[in-house]
Short mmCIF file of C-alpha atoms in Angstrom, two decimals:
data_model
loop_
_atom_site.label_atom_id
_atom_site.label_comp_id
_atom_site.label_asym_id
_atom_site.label_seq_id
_atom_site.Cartn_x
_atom_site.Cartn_y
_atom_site.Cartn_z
CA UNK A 19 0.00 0.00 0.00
CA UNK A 20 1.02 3.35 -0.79
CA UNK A 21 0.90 6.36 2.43
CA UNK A 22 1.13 9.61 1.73
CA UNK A 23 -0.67 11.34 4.62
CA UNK A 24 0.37 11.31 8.53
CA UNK A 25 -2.60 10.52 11.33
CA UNK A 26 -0.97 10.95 14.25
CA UNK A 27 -0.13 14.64 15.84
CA UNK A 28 3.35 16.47 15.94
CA UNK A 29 5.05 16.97 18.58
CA UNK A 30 4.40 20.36 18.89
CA UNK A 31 0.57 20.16 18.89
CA UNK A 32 1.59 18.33 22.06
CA UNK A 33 3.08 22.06 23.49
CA UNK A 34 6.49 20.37 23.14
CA UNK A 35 8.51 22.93 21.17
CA UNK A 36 12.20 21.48 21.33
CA UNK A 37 15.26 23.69 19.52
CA UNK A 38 15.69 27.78 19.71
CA UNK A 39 14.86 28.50 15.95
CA UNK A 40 11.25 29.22 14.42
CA UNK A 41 10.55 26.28 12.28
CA UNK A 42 9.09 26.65 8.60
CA UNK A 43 6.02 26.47 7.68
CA UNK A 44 5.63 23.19 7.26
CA UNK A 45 8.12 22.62 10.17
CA UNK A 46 9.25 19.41 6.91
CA UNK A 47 12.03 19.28 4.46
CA UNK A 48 9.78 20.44 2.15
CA UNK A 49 9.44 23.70 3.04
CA UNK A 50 12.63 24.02 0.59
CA UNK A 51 10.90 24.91 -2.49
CA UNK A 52 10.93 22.38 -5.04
CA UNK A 53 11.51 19.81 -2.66
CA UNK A 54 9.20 16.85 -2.70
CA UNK A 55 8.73 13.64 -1.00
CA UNK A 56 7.13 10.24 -1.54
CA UNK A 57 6.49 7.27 0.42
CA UNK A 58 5.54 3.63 -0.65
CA UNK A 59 4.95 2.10 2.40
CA UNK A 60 4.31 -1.93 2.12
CA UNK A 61 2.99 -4.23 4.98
CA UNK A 62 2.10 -8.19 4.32
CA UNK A 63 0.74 -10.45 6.45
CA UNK A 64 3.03 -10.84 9.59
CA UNK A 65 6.54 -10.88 8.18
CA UNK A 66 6.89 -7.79 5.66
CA UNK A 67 7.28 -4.25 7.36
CA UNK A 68 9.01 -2.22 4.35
CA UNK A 69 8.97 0.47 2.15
CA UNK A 70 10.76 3.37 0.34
CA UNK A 71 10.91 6.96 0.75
CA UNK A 72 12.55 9.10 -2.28
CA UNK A 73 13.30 12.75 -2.10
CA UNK A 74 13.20 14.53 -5.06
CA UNK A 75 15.45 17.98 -4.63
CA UNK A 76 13.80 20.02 -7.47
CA UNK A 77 10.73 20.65 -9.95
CA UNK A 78 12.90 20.75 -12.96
CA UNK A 79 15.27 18.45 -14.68
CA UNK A 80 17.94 16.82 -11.96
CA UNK A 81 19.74 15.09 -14.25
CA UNK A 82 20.19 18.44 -16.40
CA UNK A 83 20.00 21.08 -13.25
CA UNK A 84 21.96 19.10 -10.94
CA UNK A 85 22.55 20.31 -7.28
CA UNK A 86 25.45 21.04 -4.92
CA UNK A 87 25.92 18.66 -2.82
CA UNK A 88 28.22 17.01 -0.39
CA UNK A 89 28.10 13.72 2.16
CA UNK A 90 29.77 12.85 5.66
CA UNK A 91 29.65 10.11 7.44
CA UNK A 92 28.51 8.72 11.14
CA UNK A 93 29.68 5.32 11.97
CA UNK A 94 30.07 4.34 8.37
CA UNK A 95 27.29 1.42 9.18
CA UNK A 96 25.11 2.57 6.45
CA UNK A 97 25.06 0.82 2.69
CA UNK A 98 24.91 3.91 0.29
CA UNK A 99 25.55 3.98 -3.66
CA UNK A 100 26.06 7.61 -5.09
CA UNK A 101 28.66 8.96 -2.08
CA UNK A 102 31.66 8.63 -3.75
CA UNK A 103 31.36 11.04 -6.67
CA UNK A 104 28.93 13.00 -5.18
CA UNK A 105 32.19 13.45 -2.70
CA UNK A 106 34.59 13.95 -5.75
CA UNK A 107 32.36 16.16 -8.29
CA UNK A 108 29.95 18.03 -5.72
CA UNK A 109 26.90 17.72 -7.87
CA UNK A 110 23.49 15.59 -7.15
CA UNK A 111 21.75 14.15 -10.50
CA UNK A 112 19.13 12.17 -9.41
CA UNK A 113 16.51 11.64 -6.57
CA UNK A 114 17.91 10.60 -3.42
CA UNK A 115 16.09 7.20 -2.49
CA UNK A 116 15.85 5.51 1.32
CA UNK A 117 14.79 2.04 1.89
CA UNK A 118 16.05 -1.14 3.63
CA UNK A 119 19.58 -2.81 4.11
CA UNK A 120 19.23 -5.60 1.38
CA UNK A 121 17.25 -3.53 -1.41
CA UNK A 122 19.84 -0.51 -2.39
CA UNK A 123 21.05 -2.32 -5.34
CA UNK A 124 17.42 -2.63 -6.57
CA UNK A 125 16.62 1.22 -5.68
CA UNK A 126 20.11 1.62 -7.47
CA UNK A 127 18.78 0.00 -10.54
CA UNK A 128 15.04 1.79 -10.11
CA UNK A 129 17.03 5.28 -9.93
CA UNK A 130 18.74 4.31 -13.24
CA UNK A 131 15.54 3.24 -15.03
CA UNK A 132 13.44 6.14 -13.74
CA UNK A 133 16.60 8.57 -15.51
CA UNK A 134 16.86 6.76 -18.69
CA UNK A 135 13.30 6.99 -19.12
CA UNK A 136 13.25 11.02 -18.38
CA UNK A 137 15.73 11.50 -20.37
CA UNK A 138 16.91 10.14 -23.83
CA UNK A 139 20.69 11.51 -23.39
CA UNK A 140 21.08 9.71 -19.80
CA UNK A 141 24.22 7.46 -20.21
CA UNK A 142 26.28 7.90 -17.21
CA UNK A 143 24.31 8.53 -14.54
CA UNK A 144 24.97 8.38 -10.97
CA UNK A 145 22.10 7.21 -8.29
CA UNK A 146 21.99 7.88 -4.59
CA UNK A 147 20.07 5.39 -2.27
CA UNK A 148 20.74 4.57 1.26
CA UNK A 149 18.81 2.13 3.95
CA UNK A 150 18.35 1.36 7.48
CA UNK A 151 17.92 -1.94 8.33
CA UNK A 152 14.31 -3.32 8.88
CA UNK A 153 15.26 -6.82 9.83
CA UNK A 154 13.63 -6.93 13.05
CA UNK A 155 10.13 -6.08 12.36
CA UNK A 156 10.58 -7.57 8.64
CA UNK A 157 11.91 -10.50 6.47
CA UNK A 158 14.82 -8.44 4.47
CA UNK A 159 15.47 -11.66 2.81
CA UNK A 160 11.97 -11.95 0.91
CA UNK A 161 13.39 -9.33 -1.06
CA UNK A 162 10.03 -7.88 -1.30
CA UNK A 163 11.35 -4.24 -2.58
CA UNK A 164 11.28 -4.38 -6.17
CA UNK A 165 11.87 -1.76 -8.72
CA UNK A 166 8.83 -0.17 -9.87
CA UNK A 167 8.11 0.09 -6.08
CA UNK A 168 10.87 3.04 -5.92
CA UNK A 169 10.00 4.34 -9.11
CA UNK A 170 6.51 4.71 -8.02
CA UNK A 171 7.93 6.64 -4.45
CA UNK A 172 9.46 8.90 -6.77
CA UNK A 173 6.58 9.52 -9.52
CA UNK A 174 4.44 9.80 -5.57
CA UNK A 175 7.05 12.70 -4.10
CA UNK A 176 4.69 15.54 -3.40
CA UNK A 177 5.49 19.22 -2.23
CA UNK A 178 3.11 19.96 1.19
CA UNK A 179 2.97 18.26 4.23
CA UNK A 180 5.58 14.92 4.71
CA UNK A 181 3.90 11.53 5.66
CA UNK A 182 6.11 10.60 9.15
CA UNK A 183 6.07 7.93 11.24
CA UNK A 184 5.81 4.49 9.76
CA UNK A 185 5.61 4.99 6.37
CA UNK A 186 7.99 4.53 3.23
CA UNK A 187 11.51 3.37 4.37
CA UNK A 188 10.92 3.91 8.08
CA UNK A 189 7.82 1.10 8.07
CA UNK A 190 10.26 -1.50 9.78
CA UNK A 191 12.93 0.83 11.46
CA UNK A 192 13.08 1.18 15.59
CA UNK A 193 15.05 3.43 17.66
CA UNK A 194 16.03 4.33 20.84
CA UNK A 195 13.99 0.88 22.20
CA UNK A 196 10.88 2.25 20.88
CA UNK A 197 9.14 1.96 16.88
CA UNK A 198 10.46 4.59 14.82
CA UNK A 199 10.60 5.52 11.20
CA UNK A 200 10.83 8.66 9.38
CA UNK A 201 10.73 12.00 10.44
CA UNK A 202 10.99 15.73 9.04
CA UNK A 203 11.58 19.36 10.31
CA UNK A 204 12.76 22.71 9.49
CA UNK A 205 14.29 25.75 10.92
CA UNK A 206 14.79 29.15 9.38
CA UNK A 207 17.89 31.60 10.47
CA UNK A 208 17.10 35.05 11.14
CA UNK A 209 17.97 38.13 8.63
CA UNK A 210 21.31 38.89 10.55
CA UNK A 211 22.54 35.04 9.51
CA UNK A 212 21.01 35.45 5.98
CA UNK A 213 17.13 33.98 6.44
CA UNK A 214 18.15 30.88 5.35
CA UNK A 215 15.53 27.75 5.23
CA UNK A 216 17.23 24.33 6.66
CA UNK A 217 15.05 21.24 6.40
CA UNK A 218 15.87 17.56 7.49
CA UNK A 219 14.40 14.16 6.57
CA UNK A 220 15.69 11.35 8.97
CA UNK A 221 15.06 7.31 8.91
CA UNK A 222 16.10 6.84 12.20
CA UNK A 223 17.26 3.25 13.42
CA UNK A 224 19.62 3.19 16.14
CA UNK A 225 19.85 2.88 19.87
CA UNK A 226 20.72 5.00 23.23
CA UNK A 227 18.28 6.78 25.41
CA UNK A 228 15.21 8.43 24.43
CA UNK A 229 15.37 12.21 25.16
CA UNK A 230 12.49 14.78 24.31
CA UNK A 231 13.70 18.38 24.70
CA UNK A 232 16.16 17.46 27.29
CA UNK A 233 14.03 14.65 29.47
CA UNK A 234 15.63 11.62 29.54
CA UNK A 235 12.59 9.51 28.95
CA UNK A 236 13.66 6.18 28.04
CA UNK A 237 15.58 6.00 31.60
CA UNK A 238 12.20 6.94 33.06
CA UNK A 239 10.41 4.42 31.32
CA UNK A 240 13.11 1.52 31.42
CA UNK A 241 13.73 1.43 27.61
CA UNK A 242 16.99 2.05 26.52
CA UNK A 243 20.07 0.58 25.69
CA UNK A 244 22.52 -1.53 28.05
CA UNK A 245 19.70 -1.69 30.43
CA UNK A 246 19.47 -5.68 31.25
CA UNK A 247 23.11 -5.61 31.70
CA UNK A 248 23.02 -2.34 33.92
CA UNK A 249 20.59 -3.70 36.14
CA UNK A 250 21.37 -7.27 36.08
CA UNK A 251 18.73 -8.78 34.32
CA UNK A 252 18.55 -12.16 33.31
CA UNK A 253 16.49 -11.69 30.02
CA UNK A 254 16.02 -15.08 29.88
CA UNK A 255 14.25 -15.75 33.12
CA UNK A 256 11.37 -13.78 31.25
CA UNK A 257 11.58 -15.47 27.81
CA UNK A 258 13.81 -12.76 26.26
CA UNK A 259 10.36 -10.60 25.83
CA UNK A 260 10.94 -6.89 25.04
CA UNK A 261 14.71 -6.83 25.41
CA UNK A 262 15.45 -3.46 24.60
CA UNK A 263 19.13 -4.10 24.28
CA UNK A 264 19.49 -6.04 20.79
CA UNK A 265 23.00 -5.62 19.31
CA UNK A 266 21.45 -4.32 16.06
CA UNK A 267 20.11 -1.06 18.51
CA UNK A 268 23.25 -0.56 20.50
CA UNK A 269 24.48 1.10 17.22
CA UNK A 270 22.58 1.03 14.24
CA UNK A 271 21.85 3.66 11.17
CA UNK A 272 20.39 7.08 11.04
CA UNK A 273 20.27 8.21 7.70
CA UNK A 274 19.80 12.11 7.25
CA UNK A 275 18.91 14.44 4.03
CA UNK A 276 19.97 18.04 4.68
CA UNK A 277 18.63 20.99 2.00
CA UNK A 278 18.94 24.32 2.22
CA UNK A 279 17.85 27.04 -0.26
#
């Protein structure tokens, strides 16, 4: 199934207004203009939890019109095509695609398709697709991303409000002991620093300790990484149920789009 619409509340319609800066409009990535974003979100039966989320940077030709850009890196656990000449040359030429661990190649591929059909002078052409591992709300090994499933994230990417949550590439992701996914925001400097728009889109799946604007929740609600072996205990003794300290969330991915007008 395809998502394209958020039903769950912000954070701030909560009264929780975490950072100093006045947030855009959209308080998403695309208040950039030009900057659109499209989910295909796909959940079957009890062992697929996937997806894939594609930014698209600009209403005109990418390949043609392509972007400054540059990469750095976290922990250097992610699986990314695209990086290294993006790294050498500076410029972006295609969407930027997220999805899981196992199914960059085929977003790789999708990327490659979705150019040559655009454009009839595409011949060396450069995609960008990263992941986050899913593999513990989803069989990665079904291989259930295909191809036309990221081409049809892309052809989805809408300007507006940004579907968050569990949608797109974030449908199997967890973090900091709790379900995660994907997430947007956006902050805007004032005159004296040039009134510059920066928006984020983040598939977060990684470990720690949950903080909301500087509570350290996940301590207060005993989720959080380390904790059986903190407090001595035996996770066994209760079945291994809702171990919050899985090696895959000690460390983990976070993969982050930055734009900026």
């Amino acid at each position: 199934m395809t998502s394209t619409a958020s039903d769950r509340c912000r954070i701030r319609e909560l009264g929780i207004t975490p950072g100093v800066l006045p947030i855009g409009s959209l308080n998403a990535i695309t208040d950039l203009p030009g900057v659109r974003v499209g989910h295909v979100t796909i959940i079957e039966g009890e062992s697929i939890r996937t997806g894939v989320t594609a930014v698209v940077p600009h209403d005109g030709s990418i390949f043609h019109e392509k972007l400054h850009a540059g990469y750095a890196v976290g922990n250097g656990h992610g699986k990314c095509t695209g990086l290294i000449q993006i790294g050498e040359i500076g410029l972006l030429e295609t969407p930027i695609v997220l999805t899981n661990t196992l199914a960059v190649g085929t977003a790789a591929q999708a990327i490659v398709r979705w150019t040559i059909d655009q454009h009839d002078d595409a011949r060396s052409i450069n995609p960008v697709a990263g992941e986050c591992s899913d593999r513990k709300l989803s069989d990665m090994r079904a291989l259930r991303v295909t191809e036309d499933d990221v081409i049809r994230a892309i052809n989805a990417a809408e300007a507006g409000p940004v579907a968050e949550g569990c949608v797109g590439g974030g449908t199997g992701t967890t973090a900091l002991g709790f379900k995660a996914g994907m997430g947007t925001s956006s902050r805007v400097l004032p005159a004296s620093l040039g009134g510059w728009t920066v928006g984020a889109l983040v598939q977060a799946n990684y470990g720690g300790v949950l903080s909301i604007d500087g509570r350290r929740l996940g301590e207060q609600l005993g989720r959080y990484s380390f904790r059986d072996e903190i407090e001595g205990i035996d996770s066994e003794s209760r079945g291994g149920a809702d171990r919050d300290t899985d090696p895959d969330q000690r460390g983990g991915s976070c993969m982050i789009v930055l734009a900026t007008d």
